[in-house]
mmCIF file with all atom_site columns, C-alpha atoms in Angstrom:
data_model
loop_
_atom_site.group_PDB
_atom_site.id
_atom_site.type_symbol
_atom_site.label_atom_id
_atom_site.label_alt_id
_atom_site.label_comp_id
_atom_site.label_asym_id
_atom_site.label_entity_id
_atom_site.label_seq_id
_atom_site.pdbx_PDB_ins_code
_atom_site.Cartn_x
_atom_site.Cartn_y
_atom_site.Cartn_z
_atom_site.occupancy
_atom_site.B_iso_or_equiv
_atom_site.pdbx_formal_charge
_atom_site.auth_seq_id
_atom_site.auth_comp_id
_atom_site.auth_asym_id
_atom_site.auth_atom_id
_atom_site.pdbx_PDB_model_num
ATOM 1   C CA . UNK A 1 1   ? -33.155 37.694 1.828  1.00 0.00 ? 175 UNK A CA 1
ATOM 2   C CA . UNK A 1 2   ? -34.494 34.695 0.479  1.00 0.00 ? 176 UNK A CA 1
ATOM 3   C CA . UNK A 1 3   ? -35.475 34.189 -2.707 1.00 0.00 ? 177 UNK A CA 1
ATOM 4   C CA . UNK A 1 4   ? -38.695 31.742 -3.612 1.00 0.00 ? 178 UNK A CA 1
ATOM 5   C CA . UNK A 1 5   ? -36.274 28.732 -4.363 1.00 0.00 ? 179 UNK A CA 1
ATOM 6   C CA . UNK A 1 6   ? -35.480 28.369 -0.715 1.00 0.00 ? 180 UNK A CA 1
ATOM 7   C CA . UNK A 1 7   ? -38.838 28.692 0.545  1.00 0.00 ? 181 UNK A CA 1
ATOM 8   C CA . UNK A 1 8   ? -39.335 28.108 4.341  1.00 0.00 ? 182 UNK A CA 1
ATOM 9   C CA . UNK A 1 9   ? -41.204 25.249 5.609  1.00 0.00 ? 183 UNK A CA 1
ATOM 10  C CA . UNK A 1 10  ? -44.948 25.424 7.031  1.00 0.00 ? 184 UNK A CA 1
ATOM 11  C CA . UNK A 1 11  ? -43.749 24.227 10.645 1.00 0.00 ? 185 UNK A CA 1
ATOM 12  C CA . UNK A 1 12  ? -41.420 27.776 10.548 1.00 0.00 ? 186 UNK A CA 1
ATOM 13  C CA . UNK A 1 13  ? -43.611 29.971 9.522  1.00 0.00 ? 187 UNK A CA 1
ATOM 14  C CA . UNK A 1 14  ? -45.756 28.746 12.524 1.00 0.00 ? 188 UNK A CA 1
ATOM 15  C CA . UNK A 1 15  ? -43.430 28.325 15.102 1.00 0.00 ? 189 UNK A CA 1
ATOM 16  C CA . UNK A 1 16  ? -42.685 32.340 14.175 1.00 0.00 ? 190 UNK A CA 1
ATOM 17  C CA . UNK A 1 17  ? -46.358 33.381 14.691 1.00 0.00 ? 191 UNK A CA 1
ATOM 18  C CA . UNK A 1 18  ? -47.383 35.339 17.717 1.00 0.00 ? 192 UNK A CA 1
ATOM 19  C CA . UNK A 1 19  ? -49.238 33.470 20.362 1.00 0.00 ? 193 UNK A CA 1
ATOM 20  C CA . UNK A 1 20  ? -52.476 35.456 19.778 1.00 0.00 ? 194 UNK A CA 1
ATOM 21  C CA . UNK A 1 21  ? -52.758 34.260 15.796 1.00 0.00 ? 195 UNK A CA 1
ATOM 22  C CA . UNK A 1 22  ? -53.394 30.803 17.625 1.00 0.00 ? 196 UNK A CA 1
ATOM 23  C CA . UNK A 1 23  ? -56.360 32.268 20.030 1.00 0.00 ? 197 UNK A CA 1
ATOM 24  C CA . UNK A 1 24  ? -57.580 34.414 17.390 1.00 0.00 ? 198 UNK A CA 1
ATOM 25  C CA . UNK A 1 25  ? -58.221 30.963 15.262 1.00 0.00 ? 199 UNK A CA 1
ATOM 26  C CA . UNK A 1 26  ? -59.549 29.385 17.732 1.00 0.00 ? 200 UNK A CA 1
ATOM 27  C CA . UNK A 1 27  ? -62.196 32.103 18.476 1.00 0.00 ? 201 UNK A CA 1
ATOM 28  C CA . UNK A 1 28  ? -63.069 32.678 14.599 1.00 0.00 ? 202 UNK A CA 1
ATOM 29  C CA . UNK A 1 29  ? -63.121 28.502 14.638 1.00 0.00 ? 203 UNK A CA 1
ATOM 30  C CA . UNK A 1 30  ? -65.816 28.545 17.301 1.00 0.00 ? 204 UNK A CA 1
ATOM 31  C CA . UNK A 1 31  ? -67.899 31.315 16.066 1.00 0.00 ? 205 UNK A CA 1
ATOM 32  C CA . UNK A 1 32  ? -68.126 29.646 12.851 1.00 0.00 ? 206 UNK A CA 1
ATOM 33  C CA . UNK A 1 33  ? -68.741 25.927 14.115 1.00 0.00 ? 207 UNK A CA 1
ATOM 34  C CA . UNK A 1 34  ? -71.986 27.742 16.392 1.00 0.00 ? 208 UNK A CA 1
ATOM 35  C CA . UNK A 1 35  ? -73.156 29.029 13.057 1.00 0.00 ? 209 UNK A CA 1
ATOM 36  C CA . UNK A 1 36  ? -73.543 25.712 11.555 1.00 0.00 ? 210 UNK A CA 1
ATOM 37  C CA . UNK A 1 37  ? -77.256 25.089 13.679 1.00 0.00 ? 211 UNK A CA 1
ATOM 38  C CA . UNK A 1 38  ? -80.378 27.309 13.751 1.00 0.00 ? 212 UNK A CA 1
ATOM 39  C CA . UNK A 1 39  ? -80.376 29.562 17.135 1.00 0.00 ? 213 UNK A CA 1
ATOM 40  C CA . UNK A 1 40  ? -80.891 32.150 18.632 1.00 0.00 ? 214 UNK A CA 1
ATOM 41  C CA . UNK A 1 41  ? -79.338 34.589 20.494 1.00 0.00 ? 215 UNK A CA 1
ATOM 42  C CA . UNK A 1 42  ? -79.176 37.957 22.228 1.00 0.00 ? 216 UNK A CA 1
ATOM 43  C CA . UNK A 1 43  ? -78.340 40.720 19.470 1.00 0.00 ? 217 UNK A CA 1
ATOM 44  C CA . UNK A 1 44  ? -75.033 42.220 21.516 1.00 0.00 ? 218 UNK A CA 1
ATOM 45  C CA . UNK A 1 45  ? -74.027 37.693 21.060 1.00 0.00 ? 219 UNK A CA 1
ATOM 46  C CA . UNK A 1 46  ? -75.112 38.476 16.956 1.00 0.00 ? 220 UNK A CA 1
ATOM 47  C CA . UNK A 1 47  ? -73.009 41.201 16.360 1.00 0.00 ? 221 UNK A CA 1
ATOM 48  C CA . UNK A 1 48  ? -69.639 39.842 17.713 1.00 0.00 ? 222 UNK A CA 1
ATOM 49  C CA . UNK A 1 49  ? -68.154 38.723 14.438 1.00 0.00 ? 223 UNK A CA 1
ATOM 50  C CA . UNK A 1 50  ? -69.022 42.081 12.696 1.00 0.00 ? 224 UNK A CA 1
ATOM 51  C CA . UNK A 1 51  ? -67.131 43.959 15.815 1.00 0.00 ? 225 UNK A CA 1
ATOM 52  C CA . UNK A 1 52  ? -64.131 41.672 15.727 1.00 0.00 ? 226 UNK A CA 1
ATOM 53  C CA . UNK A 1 53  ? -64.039 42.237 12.390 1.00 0.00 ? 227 UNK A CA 1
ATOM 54  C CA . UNK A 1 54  ? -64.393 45.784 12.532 1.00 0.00 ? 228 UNK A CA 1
ATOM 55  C CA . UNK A 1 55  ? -61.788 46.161 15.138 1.00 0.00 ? 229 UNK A CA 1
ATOM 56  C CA . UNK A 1 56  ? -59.321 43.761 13.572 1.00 0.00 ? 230 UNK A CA 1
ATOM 57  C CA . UNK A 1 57  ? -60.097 45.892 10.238 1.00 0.00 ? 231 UNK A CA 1
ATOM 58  C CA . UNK A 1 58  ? -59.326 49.221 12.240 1.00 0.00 ? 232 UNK A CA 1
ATOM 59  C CA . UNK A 1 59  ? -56.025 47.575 13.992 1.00 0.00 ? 233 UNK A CA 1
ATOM 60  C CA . UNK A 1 60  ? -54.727 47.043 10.799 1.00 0.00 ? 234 UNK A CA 1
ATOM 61  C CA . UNK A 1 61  ? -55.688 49.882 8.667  1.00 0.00 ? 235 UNK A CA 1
ATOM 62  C CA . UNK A 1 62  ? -53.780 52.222 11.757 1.00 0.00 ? 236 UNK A CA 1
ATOM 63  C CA . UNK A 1 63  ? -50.351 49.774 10.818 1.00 0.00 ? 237 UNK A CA 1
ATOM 64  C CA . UNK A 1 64  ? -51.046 50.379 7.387  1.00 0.00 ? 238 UNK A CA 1
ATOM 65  C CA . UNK A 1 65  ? -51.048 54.062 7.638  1.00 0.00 ? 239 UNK A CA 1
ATOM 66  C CA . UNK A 1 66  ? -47.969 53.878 9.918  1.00 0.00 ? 240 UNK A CA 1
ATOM 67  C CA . UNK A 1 67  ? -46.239 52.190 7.052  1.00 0.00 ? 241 UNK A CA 1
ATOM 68  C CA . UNK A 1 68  ? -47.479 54.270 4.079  1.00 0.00 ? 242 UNK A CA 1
ATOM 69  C CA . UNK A 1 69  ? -49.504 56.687 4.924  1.00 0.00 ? 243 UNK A CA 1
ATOM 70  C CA . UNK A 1 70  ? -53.426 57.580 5.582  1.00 0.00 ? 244 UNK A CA 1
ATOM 71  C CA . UNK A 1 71  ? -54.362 57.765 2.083  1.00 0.00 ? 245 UNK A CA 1
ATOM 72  C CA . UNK A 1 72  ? -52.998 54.438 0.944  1.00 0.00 ? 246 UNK A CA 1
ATOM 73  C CA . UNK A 1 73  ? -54.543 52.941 4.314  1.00 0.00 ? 247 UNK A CA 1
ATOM 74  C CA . UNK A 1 74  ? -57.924 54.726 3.558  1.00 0.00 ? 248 UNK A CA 1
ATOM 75  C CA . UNK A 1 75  ? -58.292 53.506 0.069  1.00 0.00 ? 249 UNK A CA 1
ATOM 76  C CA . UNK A 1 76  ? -57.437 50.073 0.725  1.00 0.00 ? 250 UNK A CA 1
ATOM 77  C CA . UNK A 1 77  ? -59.624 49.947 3.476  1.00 0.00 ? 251 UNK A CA 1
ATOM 78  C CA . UNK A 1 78  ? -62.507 51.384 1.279  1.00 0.00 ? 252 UNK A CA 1
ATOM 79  C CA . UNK A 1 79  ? -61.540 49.628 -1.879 1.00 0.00 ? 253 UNK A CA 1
ATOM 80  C CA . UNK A 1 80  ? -62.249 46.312 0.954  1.00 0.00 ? 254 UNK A CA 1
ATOM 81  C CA . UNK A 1 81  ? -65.229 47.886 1.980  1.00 0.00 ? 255 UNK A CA 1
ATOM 82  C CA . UNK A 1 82  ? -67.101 48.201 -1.771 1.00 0.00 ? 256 UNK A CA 1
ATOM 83  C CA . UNK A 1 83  ? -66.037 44.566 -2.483 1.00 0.00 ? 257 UNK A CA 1
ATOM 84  C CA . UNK A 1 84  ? -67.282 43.399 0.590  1.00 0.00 ? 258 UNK A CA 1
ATOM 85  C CA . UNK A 1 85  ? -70.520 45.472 0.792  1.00 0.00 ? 259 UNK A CA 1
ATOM 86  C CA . UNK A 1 86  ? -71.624 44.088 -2.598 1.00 0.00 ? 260 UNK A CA 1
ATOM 87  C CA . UNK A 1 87  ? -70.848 40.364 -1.633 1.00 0.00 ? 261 UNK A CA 1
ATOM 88  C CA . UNK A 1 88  ? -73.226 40.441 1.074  1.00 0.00 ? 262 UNK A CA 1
ATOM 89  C CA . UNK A 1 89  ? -76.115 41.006 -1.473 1.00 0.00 ? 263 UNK A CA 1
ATOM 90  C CA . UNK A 1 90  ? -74.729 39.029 -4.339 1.00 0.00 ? 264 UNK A CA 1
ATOM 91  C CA . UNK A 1 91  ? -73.698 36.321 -2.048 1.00 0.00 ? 265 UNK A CA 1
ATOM 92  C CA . UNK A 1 92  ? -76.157 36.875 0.552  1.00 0.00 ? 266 UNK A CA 1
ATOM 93  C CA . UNK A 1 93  ? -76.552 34.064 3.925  1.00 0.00 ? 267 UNK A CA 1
ATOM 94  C CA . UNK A 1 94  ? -79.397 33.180 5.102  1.00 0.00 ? 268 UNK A CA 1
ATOM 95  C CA . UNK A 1 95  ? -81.709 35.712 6.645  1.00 0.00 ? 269 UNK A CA 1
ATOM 96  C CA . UNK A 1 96  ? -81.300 36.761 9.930  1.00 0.00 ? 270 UNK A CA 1
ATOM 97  C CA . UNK A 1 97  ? -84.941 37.522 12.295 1.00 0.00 ? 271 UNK A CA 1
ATOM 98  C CA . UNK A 1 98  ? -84.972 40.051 14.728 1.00 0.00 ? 272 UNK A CA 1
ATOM 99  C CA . UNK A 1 99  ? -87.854 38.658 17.356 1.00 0.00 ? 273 UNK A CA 1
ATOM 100 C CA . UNK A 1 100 ? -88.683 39.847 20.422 1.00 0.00 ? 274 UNK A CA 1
ATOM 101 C CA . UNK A 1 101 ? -86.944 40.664 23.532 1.00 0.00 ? 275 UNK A CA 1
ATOM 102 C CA . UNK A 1 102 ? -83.735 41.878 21.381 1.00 0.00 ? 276 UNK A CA 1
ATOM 103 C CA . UNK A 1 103 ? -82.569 38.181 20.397 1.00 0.00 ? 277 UNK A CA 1
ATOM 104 C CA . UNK A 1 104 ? -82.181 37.154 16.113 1.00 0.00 ? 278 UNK A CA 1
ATOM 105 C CA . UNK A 1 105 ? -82.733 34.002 15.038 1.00 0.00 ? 279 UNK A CA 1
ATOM 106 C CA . UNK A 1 106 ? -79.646 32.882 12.784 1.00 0.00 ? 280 UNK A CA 1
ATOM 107 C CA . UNK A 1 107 ? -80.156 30.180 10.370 1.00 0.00 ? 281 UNK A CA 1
ATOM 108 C CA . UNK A 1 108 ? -78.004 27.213 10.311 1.00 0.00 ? 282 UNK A CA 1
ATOM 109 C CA . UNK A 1 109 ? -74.984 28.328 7.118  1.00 0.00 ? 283 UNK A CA 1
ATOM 110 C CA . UNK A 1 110 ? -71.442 26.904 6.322  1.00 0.00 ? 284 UNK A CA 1
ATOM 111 C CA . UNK A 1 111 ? -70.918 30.364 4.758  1.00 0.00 ? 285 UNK A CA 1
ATOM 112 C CA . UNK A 1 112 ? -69.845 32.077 7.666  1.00 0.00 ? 286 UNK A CA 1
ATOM 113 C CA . UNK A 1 113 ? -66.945 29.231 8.588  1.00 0.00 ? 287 UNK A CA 1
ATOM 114 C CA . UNK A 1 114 ? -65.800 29.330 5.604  1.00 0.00 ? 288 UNK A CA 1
ATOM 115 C CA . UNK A 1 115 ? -65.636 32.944 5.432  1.00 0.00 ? 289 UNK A CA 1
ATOM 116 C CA . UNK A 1 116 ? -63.917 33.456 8.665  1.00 0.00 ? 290 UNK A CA 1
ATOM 117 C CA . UNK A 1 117 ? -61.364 30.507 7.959  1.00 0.00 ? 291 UNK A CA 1
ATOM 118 C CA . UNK A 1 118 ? -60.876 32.795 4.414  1.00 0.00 ? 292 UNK A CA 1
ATOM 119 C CA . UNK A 1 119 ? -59.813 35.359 6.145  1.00 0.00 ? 293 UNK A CA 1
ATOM 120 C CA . UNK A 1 120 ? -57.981 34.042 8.648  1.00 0.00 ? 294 UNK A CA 1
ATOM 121 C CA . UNK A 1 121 ? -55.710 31.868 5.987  1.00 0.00 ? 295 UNK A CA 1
ATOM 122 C CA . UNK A 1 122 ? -55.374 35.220 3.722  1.00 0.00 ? 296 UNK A CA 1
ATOM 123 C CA . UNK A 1 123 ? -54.320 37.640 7.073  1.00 0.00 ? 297 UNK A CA 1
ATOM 124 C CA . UNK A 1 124 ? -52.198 34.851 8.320  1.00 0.00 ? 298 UNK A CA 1
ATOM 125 C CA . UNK A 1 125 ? -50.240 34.743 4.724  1.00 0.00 ? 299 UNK A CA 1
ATOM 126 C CA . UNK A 1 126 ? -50.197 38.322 4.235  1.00 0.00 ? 300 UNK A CA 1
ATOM 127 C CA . UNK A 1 127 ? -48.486 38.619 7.551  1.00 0.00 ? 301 UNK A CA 1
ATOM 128 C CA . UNK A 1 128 ? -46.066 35.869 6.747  1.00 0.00 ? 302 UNK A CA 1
ATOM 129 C CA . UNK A 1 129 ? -45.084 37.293 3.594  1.00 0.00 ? 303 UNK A CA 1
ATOM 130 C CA . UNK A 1 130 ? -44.090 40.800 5.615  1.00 0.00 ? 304 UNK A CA 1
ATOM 131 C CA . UNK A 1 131 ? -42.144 39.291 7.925  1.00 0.00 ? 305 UNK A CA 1
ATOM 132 C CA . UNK A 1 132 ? -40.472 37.169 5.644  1.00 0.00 ? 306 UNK A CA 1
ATOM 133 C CA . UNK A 1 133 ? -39.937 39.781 2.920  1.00 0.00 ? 307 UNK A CA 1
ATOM 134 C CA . UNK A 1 134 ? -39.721 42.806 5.091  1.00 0.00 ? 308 UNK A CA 1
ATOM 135 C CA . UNK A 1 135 ? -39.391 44.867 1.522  1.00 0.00 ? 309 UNK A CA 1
ATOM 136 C CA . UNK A 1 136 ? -43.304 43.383 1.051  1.00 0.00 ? 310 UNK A CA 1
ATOM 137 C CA . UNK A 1 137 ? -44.862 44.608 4.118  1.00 0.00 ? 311 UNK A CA 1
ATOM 138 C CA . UNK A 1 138 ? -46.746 47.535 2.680  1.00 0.00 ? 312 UNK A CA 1
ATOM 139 C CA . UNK A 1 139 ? -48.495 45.410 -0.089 1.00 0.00 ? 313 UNK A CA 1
ATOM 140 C CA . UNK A 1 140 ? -49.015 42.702 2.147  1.00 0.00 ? 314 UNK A CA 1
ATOM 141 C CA . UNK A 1 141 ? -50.397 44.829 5.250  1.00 0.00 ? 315 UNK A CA 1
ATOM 142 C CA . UNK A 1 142 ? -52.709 46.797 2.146  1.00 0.00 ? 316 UNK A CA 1
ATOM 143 C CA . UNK A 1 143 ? -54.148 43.439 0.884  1.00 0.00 ? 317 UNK A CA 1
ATOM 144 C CA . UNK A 1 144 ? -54.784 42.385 4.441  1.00 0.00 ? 318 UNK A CA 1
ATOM 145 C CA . UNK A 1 145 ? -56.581 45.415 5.148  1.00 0.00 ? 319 UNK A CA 1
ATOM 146 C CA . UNK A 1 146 ? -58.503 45.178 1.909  1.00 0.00 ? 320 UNK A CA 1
ATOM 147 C CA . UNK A 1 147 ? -59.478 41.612 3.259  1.00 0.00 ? 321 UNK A CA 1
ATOM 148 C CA . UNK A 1 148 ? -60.902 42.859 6.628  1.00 0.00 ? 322 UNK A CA 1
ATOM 149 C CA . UNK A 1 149 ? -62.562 45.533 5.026  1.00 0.00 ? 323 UNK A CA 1
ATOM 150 C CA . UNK A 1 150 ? -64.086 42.849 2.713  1.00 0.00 ? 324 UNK A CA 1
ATOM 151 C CA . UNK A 1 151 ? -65.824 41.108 5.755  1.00 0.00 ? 325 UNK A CA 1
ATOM 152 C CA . UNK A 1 152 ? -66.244 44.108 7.836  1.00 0.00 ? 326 UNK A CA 1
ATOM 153 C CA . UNK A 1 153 ? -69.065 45.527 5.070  1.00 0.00 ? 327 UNK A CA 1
ATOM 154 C CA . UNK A 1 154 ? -70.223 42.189 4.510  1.00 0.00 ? 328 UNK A CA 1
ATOM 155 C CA . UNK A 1 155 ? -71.209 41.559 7.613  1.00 0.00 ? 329 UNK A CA 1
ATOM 156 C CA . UNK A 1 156 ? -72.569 45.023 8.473  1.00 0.00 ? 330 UNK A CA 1
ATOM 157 C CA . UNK A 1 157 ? -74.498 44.529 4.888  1.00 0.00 ? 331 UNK A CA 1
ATOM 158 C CA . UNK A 1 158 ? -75.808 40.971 6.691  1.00 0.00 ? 332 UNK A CA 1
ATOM 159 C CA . UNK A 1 159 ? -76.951 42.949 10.134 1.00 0.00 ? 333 UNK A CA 1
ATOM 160 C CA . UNK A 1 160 ? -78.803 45.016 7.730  1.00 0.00 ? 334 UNK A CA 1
ATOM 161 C CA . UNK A 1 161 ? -80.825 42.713 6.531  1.00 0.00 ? 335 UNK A CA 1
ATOM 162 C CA . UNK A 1 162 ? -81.744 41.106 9.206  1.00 0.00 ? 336 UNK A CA 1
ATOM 163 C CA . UNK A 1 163 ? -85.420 40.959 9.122  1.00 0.00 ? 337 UNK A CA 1
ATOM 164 C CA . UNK A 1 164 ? -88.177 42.227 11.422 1.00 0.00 ? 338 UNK A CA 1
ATOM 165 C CA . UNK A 1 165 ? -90.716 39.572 11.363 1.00 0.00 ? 339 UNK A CA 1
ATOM 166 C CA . UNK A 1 166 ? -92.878 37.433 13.949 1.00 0.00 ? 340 UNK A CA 1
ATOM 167 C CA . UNK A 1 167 ? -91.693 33.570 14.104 1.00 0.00 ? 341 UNK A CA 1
ATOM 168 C CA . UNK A 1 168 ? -94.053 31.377 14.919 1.00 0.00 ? 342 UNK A CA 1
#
């Protein structure tokens, strides 16, 4: 084991990453970046962060409960879900439109970037620390599925409010 006084350089904890950690970036990179102008889009097109979320939430509340159990993996998941729930009403983005012909009109935001990049960093490290410090695993895999859970209900607090209205 190591201890923190021989920590492990940035270029091996990379090189140790799965391949997919490197897609998955890249995907939460470029549905940030398209968030950063006004458009719109097709609702199914809206709703793919809050699925990849959810699914990437799901995926690792299932390892969590392998590792200790439903009930730990449950409350983590909803202890997530309440923090993340009330952040998209303190912290609301911009307001989505629902127009015609099943499309939304997303205003331009840095928010959700930032948030996805958030994440990201947070997963990434949670994972690191379980593989380095096997011993950590549960903890880390609970905070990571606190995280997801955290922008799982945000963003399912965001669809909610997107608004019904006509745009000129």
């Amino acid at each position: 084991m190591k201890n923190w006084g021989q920590t492990m350089q940035l270029g091996q904890v990379l090189s140790g990453a799965p391949l997919w950690v490197f897609g998955l970036i890249a995907v939460l990179i470029v549905l940030g970046v398209r968030r950063l102008r006004t458009r719109e889009v097709p609702i199914a097109v809206a709703l793919i962060p809050f699925i990849a979320f959810a699914t990437w939430s799901i995926i690792g509340a299932v390892t969590l409960a392998t590792l200790a159990g439903s009930t730990t993996a449950a409350l983590a998941w909803v202890a997530g879900a309440i923090v993340g729930g009330a952040s998209a009403f303190v912290l609301p983005e911009p307001r989505a439109h629902l127009l015609p012909g099943r499309r939304v009109r997303q205003p331009a935001s840095w928010l959700p970037l930032t948030l996805y990049m958030t994440v990201f960093v947070a997963r990434f490290a949670c994972g690191a620390l379980a593989a380095i410090l096997p011993q950590q695993a549960v903890t880390a895999t609970a905070i990571a599925v606190a995280i997801s859970a955290v922008m799982t209900a945000r963003l399912a607090g965001t669809v909610a409010r997107w608004q019904r209205t006509a745009i000129p």
